[in-house]
Amino acid sequence: MAKVLNQISHTFGEYLLIPGLTTAECTPENIDLQTPLVKYKRGETPKISLNIPFVSAIMQSVSNDTLAIELARNGGLSFIYGSQSIESQADMVRKVKKFKAGFVTSDSNLTPTQTLQDVLTVTRKTGHSTIAITADGTANGKLLGIVTSRDYRMSTTPLDAKIESFMTPFDKLVVGKLGMSLSEANDIIWDHKLSTLPIIDEQQNLQFFVFRKDYDGHRENPYELSDKETKQLLVGAGINTRDYMERVPALVEAGVDVVCIDSSDGYSVWQQQTLQWVKANYPDLPIGAGNVVDPEGFAYLVEAGADFIKVGIGGGSICITREQKGIGRGQASAVMDIAEARDRYFEESGVYIPICSDGGIVHDYHMTLAIAMGADFLMMGRYFARFDESPTKKLKINNNYVKEYWGEGSNRAKNWQRYDSGSETEGMKFEEGVDSYVPYAGKMKDNLMLTLGKMKATMCSCGTTNIKELQNNSKITLVSSTSIVEGGAHDVILKE
């Protein structure tokens, strides 16, 4: 007969944190939520750390370029969904990398002999209102001028007017020289009250733009997750175990910072092969793997070369893997068991492998519980799908605003490549996810600040000021079904 584990499988809703001593240092402004994303050796610094312990799920209805940009600006990281063509996924990665680079390579370029109609076409295509006018129409051609929305009037400028007749010519531009620091460029922008500063080389060839809005945006987003040297936002991408030999090179070329294998069950030889190939061909590219729910699965992926490991099967709000296949485990039990294995591996090897809790989050306090139980960061889908920045439509249903949200295991997603069966036969035999709606919640930043505020308040109550302290010093208690009821409003008549 099968081996039976007598330990009951628990989830987050069955636990509470017990308060610790709140000291004078335990105030929200002193809470540090930084956490490692990828593995590192004892005494070393991780190649990538998150400024908040959140990443967005590898899902069509969640992680596109717009959400990736906003999440990175607020300290987290997105994994651009992989159930799309290689070209479109790589293009999304490029959009994130170009959004705020400090020194930005221009991707909106025209020649002086083109027309206002060309300007409008480029603006619609890229969404950018600043267009470089170069001799050959390339990003690094000789800079002859700039066109912004202030250079023409739709009511009076003919669509066939040549750009050279209304552009701001080079001799009227304030420019910076190649080699100057970002701080020096921002000083010029500030002193001359500019919105854009072109950076040119000695031959007057355009090299970069520096935008005032990027400087202002950085001040508004102090937790921004970006490269210290290039100032580019960090972004991840999902891959599968089928076309990784073609997909990974394209993502690397696009500038991806980290990739993660997307699968409902990661304890497979197919993930091992994918990890080994990526490590052999792109040793500097961090790669995550999963999902697993026990120490055996964790150990297998560690030995295969994973830089972080996702934990959780069947716990997502749109996931029905447990119903369909009868596999999985309560998320709290899975996280705690694997966190113990992770810590044991660290003691024995000196290598720390971060774990990501994926699924099972119902309330905001579950996030803090998951971290206290040992997760280094959380991957969430439903939470982020609700926001303006997610890629789905906002609809009004039964007088309530909602957003569409569907699982990668649903027929709508048609993401058969995430299932590691080894079969070359395409198509899904049955669904492991549903097609649904989530309540619309507005802007990410507003909601994220509220959620992080709750997390910081809980950590203060536990007498901790950072994630490691929370994991090492907090106390957790299992609660009964009766005490769960007791924890909410009860025995009163609630006002409307």
Short mmCIF file of C-alpha atoms in Angstrom, two decimals:
data_model
loop_
_atom_site.label_atom_id
_atom_site.label_comp_id
_atom_site.label_asym_id
_atom_site.label_seq_id
_atom_site.Cartn_x
_atom_site.Cartn_y
_atom_site.Cartn_z
CA MET A 1 0.00 0.00 0.00
CA ALA A 2 1.01 3.66 -0.37
CA LYS A 3 2.99 5.34 2.37
CA VAL A 4 0.57 7.32 4.52
CA LEU A 5 1.70 10.56 6.17
CA ASN A 6 -0.25 10.91 9.41
CA GLN A 7 0.46 14.62 9.70
CA ILE A 8 -2.70 16.61 8.94
CA SER A 9 -2.34 18.95 5.99
CA HIS A 10 -2.98 22.51 7.23
CA THR A 11 -3.44 25.83 5.49
CA PHE A 12 -2.91 29.44 6.59
CA GLY A 13 -6.43 30.03 7.89
CA GLU A 14 -5.81 27.51 10.67
CA TYR A 15 -3.01 29.52 12.31
CA LEU A 16 -2.48 32.78 14.17
CA LEU A 17 0.63 34.64 15.25
CA ILE A 18 1.16 35.20 18.97
CA PRO A 19 2.31 38.74 19.87
CA GLY A 20 5.86 39.30 21.05
CA LEU A 21 7.40 42.20 22.94
CA THR A 22 6.96 45.39 20.93
CA THR A 23 10.05 47.49 21.59
CA ALA A 24 10.71 51.13 20.79
CA GLU A 25 12.39 50.04 17.55
CA CYS A 26 9.28 48.19 16.39
CA THR A 27 7.64 50.96 14.39
CA PRO A 28 6.42 50.68 10.77
CA GLU A 29 9.10 53.02 9.42
CA ASN A 30 11.79 50.72 10.87
CA ILE A 31 10.46 47.55 9.25
CA ASP A 32 12.74 46.15 6.54
CA LEU A 33 10.94 43.88 4.05
CA GLN A 34 13.95 43.11 1.86
CA THR A 35 14.32 39.41 1.09
CA PRO A 36 16.50 37.24 -1.17
CA LEU A 37 15.08 36.14 -4.53
CA VAL A 38 17.88 33.78 -5.58
CA LYS A 39 20.34 31.48 -3.84
CA TYR A 40 23.56 32.65 -2.25
CA LYS A 41 26.42 31.27 -0.20
CA ARG A 42 26.89 31.94 3.50
CA GLY A 43 28.55 35.32 3.96
CA GLU A 44 27.71 36.50 0.44
CA THR A 45 25.03 38.84 -0.89
CA PRO A 46 22.27 37.47 -3.18
CA LYS A 47 22.53 38.52 -6.81
CA ILE A 48 18.92 39.70 -6.64
CA SER A 49 16.94 40.69 -3.57
CA LEU A 50 13.36 41.97 -3.47
CA ASN A 51 12.51 45.15 -1.60
CA ILE A 52 9.07 43.76 -0.74
CA PRO A 53 8.41 39.99 -0.54
CA PHE A 54 5.96 39.84 -3.47
CA VAL A 55 6.18 38.53 -7.03
CA SER A 56 3.30 38.23 -9.47
CA ALA A 57 2.11 34.90 -10.84
CA ILE A 58 3.11 33.58 -14.25
CA MET A 59 -0.39 34.04 -15.70
CA GLN A 60 -1.99 35.56 -18.79
CA SER A 61 -4.49 37.41 -16.63
CA VAL A 62 -1.87 38.83 -14.28
CA SER A 63 1.69 39.42 -15.43
CA ASN A 64 2.19 41.52 -18.53
CA ASP A 65 4.51 44.48 -19.03
CA THR A 66 2.23 47.11 -17.45
CA LEU A 67 1.87 45.18 -14.20
CA ALA A 68 5.58 44.29 -14.24
CA ILE A 69 6.51 47.96 -14.46
CA GLU A 70 4.26 49.03 -11.60
CA LEU A 71 5.24 46.16 -9.33
CA ALA A 72 8.96 46.78 -9.88
CA ARG A 73 8.46 50.47 -9.15
CA ASN A 74 7.00 49.43 -5.80
CA GLY A 75 9.73 46.96 -4.85
CA GLY A 76 8.48 43.60 -6.15
CA LEU A 77 9.01 41.64 -9.35
CA SER A 78 6.80 40.15 -12.06
CA PHE A 79 7.29 37.02 -14.10
CA ILE A 80 5.94 37.82 -17.57
CA TYR A 81 3.66 34.97 -18.58
CA GLY A 82 5.12 32.40 -20.95
CA SER A 83 1.93 31.10 -22.58
CA GLN A 84 2.41 33.38 -25.57
CA SER A 85 4.75 33.51 -28.52
CA ILE A 86 8.45 33.89 -27.79
CA GLU A 87 8.50 37.17 -29.71
CA SER A 88 5.64 38.77 -27.80
CA GLN A 89 7.00 37.69 -24.42
CA ALA A 90 10.46 39.05 -25.26
CA ASP A 91 8.84 42.30 -26.42
CA MET A 92 7.08 42.66 -23.04
CA VAL A 93 10.42 42.18 -21.29
CA ARG A 94 11.97 44.89 -23.47
CA LYS A 95 9.17 47.32 -22.61
CA VAL A 96 9.84 46.85 -18.91
CA LYS A 97 13.59 47.29 -19.32
CA LYS A 98 13.11 50.46 -21.38
CA PHE A 99 10.50 52.03 -19.13
CA LYS A 100 12.97 53.55 -16.70
CA ALA A 101 16.61 53.09 -17.37
CA GLY A 102 17.91 56.49 -16.32
CA PHE A 103 19.74 56.56 -19.67
CA VAL A 104 17.01 55.37 -22.05
CA THR A 105 17.66 54.17 -25.59
CA SER A 106 15.16 55.86 -27.86
CA ASP A 107 12.68 53.58 -29.58
CA SER A 108 10.68 56.41 -31.22
CA ASN A 109 12.75 57.80 -34.09
CA LEU A 110 11.98 59.48 -37.41
CA THR A 111 13.75 61.53 -40.10
CA PRO A 112 13.19 65.26 -40.88
CA THR A 113 11.54 64.46 -44.22
CA GLN A 114 8.80 62.33 -42.71
CA THR A 115 5.44 63.86 -41.80
CA LEU A 116 3.14 64.66 -38.91
CA GLN A 117 1.17 61.56 -39.85
CA ASP A 118 4.29 59.49 -39.17
CA VAL A 119 4.66 61.22 -35.80
CA LEU A 120 1.10 60.30 -34.85
CA THR A 121 1.60 56.71 -36.00
CA VAL A 122 4.75 56.28 -33.91
CA THR A 123 3.11 57.89 -30.88
CA ARG A 124 0.15 55.51 -31.07
CA LYS A 125 2.44 52.52 -31.49
CA THR A 126 4.88 53.26 -28.66
CA GLY A 127 2.84 55.48 -26.36
CA HIS A 128 5.78 57.92 -26.24
CA SER A 129 5.30 61.63 -26.92
CA THR A 130 9.02 62.42 -27.34
CA ILE A 131 10.40 61.47 -30.76
CA ALA A 132 14.03 61.77 -31.78
CA ILE A 133 14.62 63.18 -35.25
CA THR A 134 17.85 61.74 -36.61
CA ALA A 135 19.51 61.85 -40.01
CA ASP A 136 18.76 58.18 -40.72
CA GLY A 137 15.75 57.65 -38.44
CA THR A 138 17.60 55.30 -36.08
CA ALA A 139 18.13 55.42 -32.33
CA ASN A 140 21.82 56.23 -32.72
CA GLY A 141 21.78 58.42 -35.81
CA LYS A 142 22.95 62.05 -35.96
CA LEU A 143 20.53 64.05 -33.82
CA LEU A 144 18.87 66.83 -35.82
CA GLY A 145 15.97 67.71 -33.56
CA ILE A 146 13.15 66.53 -31.32
CA VAL A 147 9.38 66.45 -31.68
CA THR A 148 7.00 66.50 -28.72
CA SER A 149 3.29 67.21 -28.51
CA ARG A 150 4.15 70.88 -27.93
CA ASP A 151 5.65 71.20 -31.43
CA TYR A 152 2.41 70.83 -33.38
CA ARG A 153 -1.29 71.51 -33.14
CA MET A 154 -3.71 68.98 -34.53
CA SER A 155 -6.16 71.72 -35.47
CA THR A 156 -3.70 73.71 -37.59
CA THR A 157 -0.70 71.54 -38.55
CA PRO A 158 -1.39 69.56 -41.76
CA LEU A 159 -0.89 65.80 -41.53
CA ASP A 160 1.47 65.94 -44.53
CA ALA A 161 3.65 68.69 -43.02
CA LYS A 162 7.33 67.74 -43.02
CA ILE A 163 8.78 67.18 -39.56
CA GLU A 164 11.63 69.60 -40.31
CA SER A 165 9.08 72.42 -40.53
CA PHE A 166 7.81 72.09 -36.95
CA MET A 167 10.41 70.15 -34.94
CA THR A 168 12.63 71.75 -32.30
CA PRO A 169 15.98 71.84 -34.15
CA PHE A 170 19.26 70.73 -32.66
CA ASP A 171 20.66 74.26 -32.21
CA LYS A 172 17.80 75.05 -29.83
CA LEU A 173 18.23 71.91 -27.72
CA VAL A 174 20.05 71.55 -24.43
CA VAL A 175 22.03 68.31 -24.63
CA GLY A 176 24.29 66.22 -22.43
CA LYS A 177 27.55 64.55 -23.39
CA LEU A 178 28.10 60.80 -23.42
CA GLY A 179 29.96 59.72 -20.29
CA MET A 180 28.24 62.04 -17.82
CA SER A 181 26.66 60.51 -14.73
CA LEU A 182 22.92 60.24 -14.19
CA SER A 183 23.24 62.71 -11.33
CA GLU A 184 24.90 65.23 -13.64
CA ALA A 185 22.20 64.72 -16.26
CA ASN A 186 19.48 65.29 -13.68
CA ASP A 187 21.20 68.49 -12.54
CA ILE A 188 21.04 69.82 -16.12
CA ILE A 189 17.37 68.87 -16.37
CA TRP A 190 16.66 70.65 -13.11
CA ASP A 191 18.71 73.78 -13.89
CA HIS A 192 17.18 74.27 -17.35
CA LYS A 193 13.64 73.19 -16.37
CA LEU A 194 13.66 70.46 -19.04
CA SER A 195 11.42 67.44 -19.43
CA THR A 196 13.92 65.59 -21.64
CA LEU A 197 17.70 65.66 -22.01
CA PRO A 198 19.25 64.03 -25.11
CA ILE A 199 22.70 62.49 -24.55
CA ILE A 200 24.98 62.66 -27.61
CA ASP A 201 28.51 61.57 -28.49
CA GLU A 202 31.27 63.69 -30.05
CA GLN A 203 29.83 63.15 -33.55
CA GLN A 204 26.37 64.44 -32.45
CA ASN A 205 24.96 60.92 -32.63
CA LEU A 206 22.10 60.30 -30.23
CA GLN A 207 22.94 57.78 -27.52
CA PHE A 208 20.25 58.12 -24.84
CA PHE A 209 17.45 60.19 -23.39
CA VAL A 210 17.17 61.12 -19.71
CA PHE A 211 13.63 62.04 -18.63
CA ARG A 212 12.59 64.30 -15.78
CA LYS A 213 9.61 62.07 -15.02
CA ASP A 214 12.00 59.21 -14.23
CA TYR A 215 13.71 61.31 -11.58
CA ASP A 216 10.37 62.36 -10.08
CA GLY A 217 9.10 58.79 -10.30
CA HIS A 218 12.07 57.48 -8.36
CA ARG A 219 11.43 59.92 -5.54
CA GLU A 220 7.82 58.75 -5.38
CA ASN A 221 8.88 55.08 -5.34
CA PRO A 222 11.72 54.69 -2.84
CA TYR A 223 11.47 50.87 -2.86
CA GLU A 224 11.88 50.65 -6.63
CA LEU A 225 13.53 47.41 -7.74
CA SER A 226 16.13 48.37 -10.32
CA ASP A 227 19.69 47.70 -11.36
CA LYS A 228 22.07 49.90 -9.38
CA GLU A 229 24.21 50.74 -12.41
CA THR A 230 21.79 51.01 -15.32
CA LYS A 231 18.73 52.01 -13.24
CA GLN A 232 16.66 49.61 -15.34
CA LEU A 233 13.70 47.97 -13.63
CA LEU A 234 14.13 44.27 -12.88
CA VAL A 235 11.79 41.77 -14.55
CA GLY A 236 11.37 38.01 -14.72
CA ALA A 237 9.75 35.69 -17.24
CA GLY A 238 8.07 32.31 -17.15
CA ILE A 239 9.35 29.45 -19.27
CA ASN A 240 8.20 25.87 -19.86
CA THR A 241 9.99 22.55 -20.30
CA ARG A 242 9.19 22.31 -24.02
CA ASP A 243 10.60 25.25 -25.98
CA TYR A 244 13.15 26.59 -23.49
CA MET A 245 16.03 26.16 -25.94
CA GLU A 246 14.42 28.79 -28.18
CA ARG A 247 12.65 30.89 -25.54
CA VAL A 248 15.49 31.47 -23.08
CA PRO A 249 17.96 32.94 -25.63
CA ALA A 250 15.30 35.40 -26.82
CA LEU A 251 14.49 36.44 -23.26
CA VAL A 252 18.16 36.91 -22.42
CA GLU A 253 18.61 39.06 -25.52
CA ALA A 254 15.63 41.14 -24.40
CA GLY A 255 17.30 41.76 -21.04
CA VAL A 256 15.42 39.44 -18.65
CA ASP A 257 16.89 39.32 -15.14
CA VAL A 258 15.52 35.97 -13.94
CA VAL A 259 13.35 33.15 -15.31
CA CYS A 260 11.11 30.59 -13.64
CA ILE A 261 9.77 27.28 -14.90
CA ASP A 262 5.97 27.38 -14.83
CA SER A 263 4.38 24.05 -13.95
CA SER A 264 1.62 22.71 -11.73
CA ASP A 265 3.96 19.89 -10.61
CA GLY A 266 7.70 20.57 -10.61
CA TYR A 267 8.99 17.26 -9.25
CA SER A 268 9.89 15.91 -12.68
CA VAL A 269 12.80 14.90 -14.85
CA TRP A 270 11.64 17.51 -17.39
CA GLN A 271 12.38 20.32 -14.95
CA GLN A 272 15.74 18.74 -14.15
CA GLN A 273 16.63 18.74 -17.85
CA THR A 274 15.49 22.35 -18.26
CA LEU A 275 17.48 23.53 -15.24
CA GLN A 276 20.63 21.74 -16.38
CA TRP A 277 20.41 23.14 -19.90
CA VAL A 278 19.91 26.72 -18.68
CA LYS A 279 22.78 26.41 -16.20
CA ALA A 280 25.07 24.96 -18.87
CA ASN A 281 24.27 27.61 -21.48
CA TYR A 282 23.45 30.66 -19.35
CA PRO A 283 25.28 30.19 -16.03
CA ASP A 284 24.69 33.80 -14.97
CA LEU A 285 20.91 33.67 -15.49
CA PRO A 286 19.05 32.87 -12.25
CA ILE A 287 16.27 30.31 -12.68
CA GLY A 288 13.49 29.22 -10.34
CA ALA A 289 11.68 25.89 -10.44
CA GLY A 290 8.63 24.15 -8.95
CA ASN A 291 6.04 23.69 -7.76
CA VAL A 292 6.70 21.12 -5.02
CA VAL A 293 5.12 20.37 -1.63
CA ASP A 294 7.59 18.20 0.28
CA PRO A 295 11.33 18.01 1.10
CA GLU A 296 11.95 15.30 -1.51
CA GLY A 297 10.74 17.53 -4.33
CA PHE A 298 12.73 20.45 -2.90
CA ALA A 299 15.94 18.41 -2.72
CA TYR A 300 15.52 17.14 -6.27
CA LEU A 301 15.25 20.64 -7.73
CA VAL A 302 18.09 21.95 -5.56
CA GLU A 303 20.43 19.29 -6.89
CA ALA A 304 19.27 20.06 -10.43
CA GLY A 305 20.45 23.65 -9.99
CA ALA A 306 17.39 25.76 -9.06
CA ASP A 307 18.12 29.25 -7.70
CA PHE A 308 14.79 29.40 -5.88
CA ILE A 309 11.93 26.96 -5.49
CA LYS A 310 8.18 27.53 -5.60
CA VAL A 311 6.03 25.74 -3.06
CA GLY A 312 2.37 24.87 -3.47
CA ILE A 313 0.06 22.64 -5.51
CA GLY A 314 -3.65 23.26 -5.82
CA GLY A 315 -3.94 26.13 -3.35
CA GLY A 316 -4.58 28.98 -5.80
CA SER A 317 -8.03 30.54 -5.92
CA ILE A 318 -8.56 29.44 -9.54
CA CYS A 319 -6.68 26.13 -9.28
CA ILE A 320 -8.58 22.83 -9.23
CA THR A 321 -5.60 20.47 -9.48
CA ARG A 322 -6.50 18.86 -6.16
CA GLU A 323 -10.07 18.23 -7.31
CA GLN A 324 -9.05 16.91 -10.71
CA LYS A 325 -5.95 14.87 -9.87
CA GLY A 326 -6.07 14.35 -6.12
CA ILE A 327 -2.54 15.70 -5.61
CA GLY A 328 -1.37 18.57 -3.45
CA ARG A 329 -1.03 19.59 0.15
CA GLY A 330 -2.28 22.26 2.53
CA GLN A 331 -0.16 25.33 1.85
CA ALA A 332 0.93 26.00 5.43
CA SER A 333 2.12 22.42 5.93
CA ALA A 334 4.00 22.49 2.61
CA VAL A 335 5.74 25.80 3.39
CA MET A 336 6.79 24.81 6.91
CA ASP A 337 8.04 21.39 5.86
CA ILE A 338 10.12 22.73 2.99
CA ALA A 339 11.38 25.70 5.01
CA GLU A 340 12.76 23.22 7.52
CA ALA A 341 14.47 21.32 4.69
CA ARG A 342 15.81 24.60 3.28
CA ASP A 343 17.32 25.57 6.63
CA ARG A 344 18.82 22.12 7.08
CA TYR A 345 20.39 22.30 3.61
CA PHE A 346 21.83 25.72 4.44
CA GLU A 347 23.44 24.42 7.63
CA GLU A 348 24.96 21.46 5.81
CA SER A 349 26.06 23.11 2.56
CA GLY A 350 26.36 26.82 3.32
CA VAL A 351 24.05 27.58 0.38
CA TYR A 352 20.72 29.28 1.02
CA ILE A 353 17.90 28.44 -1.43
CA PRO A 354 14.98 30.89 -1.12
CA ILE A 355 11.49 29.39 -1.25
CA CYS A 356 8.43 31.07 -2.73
CA SER A 357 4.96 30.34 -1.34
CA ASP A 358 2.58 30.12 -4.28
CA GLY A 359 -1.14 29.89 -3.44
CA GLY A 360 -3.38 29.67 -0.40
CA ILE A 361 -3.55 33.42 0.36
CA VAL A 362 -7.10 34.48 1.26
CA HIS A 363 -6.57 37.36 3.67
CA ASP A 364 -3.70 39.84 3.95
CA TYR A 365 -2.58 38.39 7.28
CA HIS A 366 -1.99 35.06 5.53
CA MET A 367 0.91 36.77 3.75
CA THR A 368 2.65 37.54 7.04
CA LEU A 369 1.94 34.03 8.29
CA ALA A 370 3.49 32.50 5.16
CA ILE A 371 6.63 34.58 5.67
CA ALA A 372 6.79 33.69 9.38
CA MET A 373 6.45 30.00 8.46
CA GLY A 374 9.60 30.26 6.36
CA ALA A 375 8.68 31.54 2.90
CA ASP A 376 11.16 34.12 1.62
CA PHE A 377 8.61 35.67 -0.72
CA LEU A 378 5.12 35.11 -2.08
CA MET A 379 3.84 34.58 -5.61
CA MET A 380 0.28 35.86 -6.03
CA GLY A 381 -2.20 35.91 -8.88
CA ARG A 382 -5.65 36.87 -7.61
CA TYR A 383 -4.21 39.68 -5.52
CA PHE A 384 -2.63 41.41 -8.53
CA ALA A 385 -5.34 40.53 -11.07
CA ARG A 386 -7.69 43.01 -9.36
CA PHE A 387 -5.66 46.10 -10.22
CA ASP A 388 -5.76 48.64 -13.04
CA GLU A 389 -2.29 47.55 -14.17
CA SER A 390 -3.22 43.91 -14.85
CA PRO A 391 -3.93 43.04 -18.51
CA THR A 392 -7.59 41.98 -18.23
CA LYS A 393 -10.80 43.87 -18.91
CA LYS A 394 -12.71 45.76 -16.25
CA LEU A 395 -16.40 44.83 -16.46
CA LYS A 396 -19.59 45.77 -14.64
CA ILE A 397 -21.54 42.69 -13.53
CA ASN A 398 -24.58 42.84 -11.23
CA ASN A 399 -23.79 46.49 -10.53
CA ASN A 400 -20.26 45.65 -9.34
CA TYR A 401 -16.98 46.27 -11.13
CA VAL A 402 -14.86 43.18 -11.66
CA LYS A 403 -11.83 42.06 -13.66
CA GLU A 404 -11.46 38.82 -15.56
CA TYR A 405 -9.19 36.21 -14.02
CA TRP A 406 -8.48 32.75 -15.37
CA GLY A 407 -6.05 29.99 -14.51
CA GLU A 408 -3.21 28.81 -16.70
CA GLY A 409 -4.72 25.35 -16.38
CA SER A 410 -8.05 26.49 -17.87
CA ASN A 411 -9.21 25.88 -21.41
CA ARG A 412 -9.17 29.63 -21.94
CA ALA A 413 -5.42 29.81 -21.29
CA LYS A 414 -4.68 26.80 -23.51
CA ASN A 415 -1.34 26.51 -21.72
CA TRP A 416 -0.76 22.78 -22.23
CA GLN A 417 3.01 23.30 -22.22
CA ARG A 418 3.10 23.77 -18.43
CA TYR A 419 2.12 20.14 -17.82
CA ASP A 420 5.20 17.92 -17.61
CA SER A 421 3.73 14.63 -18.79
CA GLY A 422 6.50 13.96 -21.28
CA SER A 423 3.97 13.43 -24.05
CA GLU A 424 4.44 15.25 -27.33
CA THR A 425 0.70 15.22 -27.96
CA GLU A 426 -0.57 18.77 -27.74
CA GLY A 427 -3.83 19.73 -26.10
CA MET A 428 -5.30 19.57 -22.64
CA LYS A 429 -7.30 16.49 -21.68
CA PHE A 430 -8.94 18.20 -18.70
CA GLU A 431 -8.82 21.54 -16.92
CA GLU A 432 -6.81 22.27 -13.78
CA GLY A 433 -7.98 25.89 -13.55
CA VAL A 434 -11.19 27.89 -13.88
CA ASP A 435 -12.29 31.04 -15.72
CA SER A 436 -13.61 33.62 -13.26
CA TYR A 437 -13.89 37.23 -12.09
CA VAL A 438 -12.28 39.06 -9.16
CA PRO A 439 -13.57 42.27 -7.55
CA TYR A 440 -11.96 45.33 -9.13
CA ALA A 441 -9.71 47.11 -6.61
CA GLY A 442 -8.24 50.14 -8.42
CA LYS A 443 -4.59 51.17 -8.53
CA MET A 444 -1.90 48.76 -7.37
CA LYS A 445 0.04 51.30 -5.33
CA ASP A 446 -2.91 52.25 -3.12
CA ASN A 447 -3.76 48.62 -2.33
CA LEU A 448 -0.14 47.58 -1.94
CA MET A 449 0.54 50.30 0.61
CA LEU A 450 -2.45 49.11 2.66
CA THR A 451 -1.32 45.47 2.51
CA LEU A 452 2.27 46.31 3.41
CA GLY A 453 0.99 48.51 6.20
CA LYS A 454 -0.86 45.55 7.69
CA MET A 455 2.22 43.35 7.34
CA LYS A 456 4.44 45.91 9.08
CA ALA A 457 1.90 46.37 11.88
CA THR A 458 1.80 42.60 12.47
CA MET A 459 5.59 42.39 12.51
CA CYS A 460 5.68 45.21 15.08
CA SER A 461 3.22 43.28 17.25
CA CYS A 462 5.50 40.26 16.99
CA GLY A 463 8.46 42.34 18.16
CA THR A 464 10.35 41.98 14.88
CA THR A 465 11.77 44.52 12.44
CA ASN A 466 12.78 42.34 9.48
CA ILE A 467 11.84 39.09 7.78
CA LYS A 468 14.63 36.99 9.31
CA GLU A 469 13.64 38.11 12.79
CA LEU A 470 10.01 37.24 12.05
CA GLN A 471 11.00 33.77 10.89
CA ASN A 472 13.38 33.10 13.78
CA ASN A 473 11.58 34.74 16.70
CA SER A 474 7.82 34.72 16.07
CA LYS A 475 5.44 32.21 17.60
CA ILE A 476 2.57 30.57 15.72
CA THR A 477 -0.42 28.72 17.13
CA LEU A 478 -2.84 26.27 15.53
CA VAL A 479 -6.45 27.34 16.11
CA SER A 480 -9.72 25.46 16.31
CA SER A 481 -12.71 26.02 14.03
CA THR A 482 -14.50 27.66 16.96
CA SER A 483 -11.68 30.15 17.55
CA ILE A 484 -11.70 31.02 13.85
CA VAL A 485 -15.34 32.08 14.25
CA GLU A 486 -14.41 33.96 17.42
CA GLY A 487 -11.80 35.94 15.49
CA GLY A 488 -14.39 37.69 13.33
CA ALA A 489 -17.30 39.94 14.24
CA HIS A 490 -19.87 37.83 16.10
CA ASP A 491 -22.92 38.11 18.37
CA VAL A 492 -23.67 41.60 17.14
CA ILE A 493 -25.95 43.19 14.58
CA LEU A 494 -23.71 44.86 12.03
CA LYS A 495 -24.65 48.28 10.69
CA GLU A 496 -24.96 48.71 6.95
#
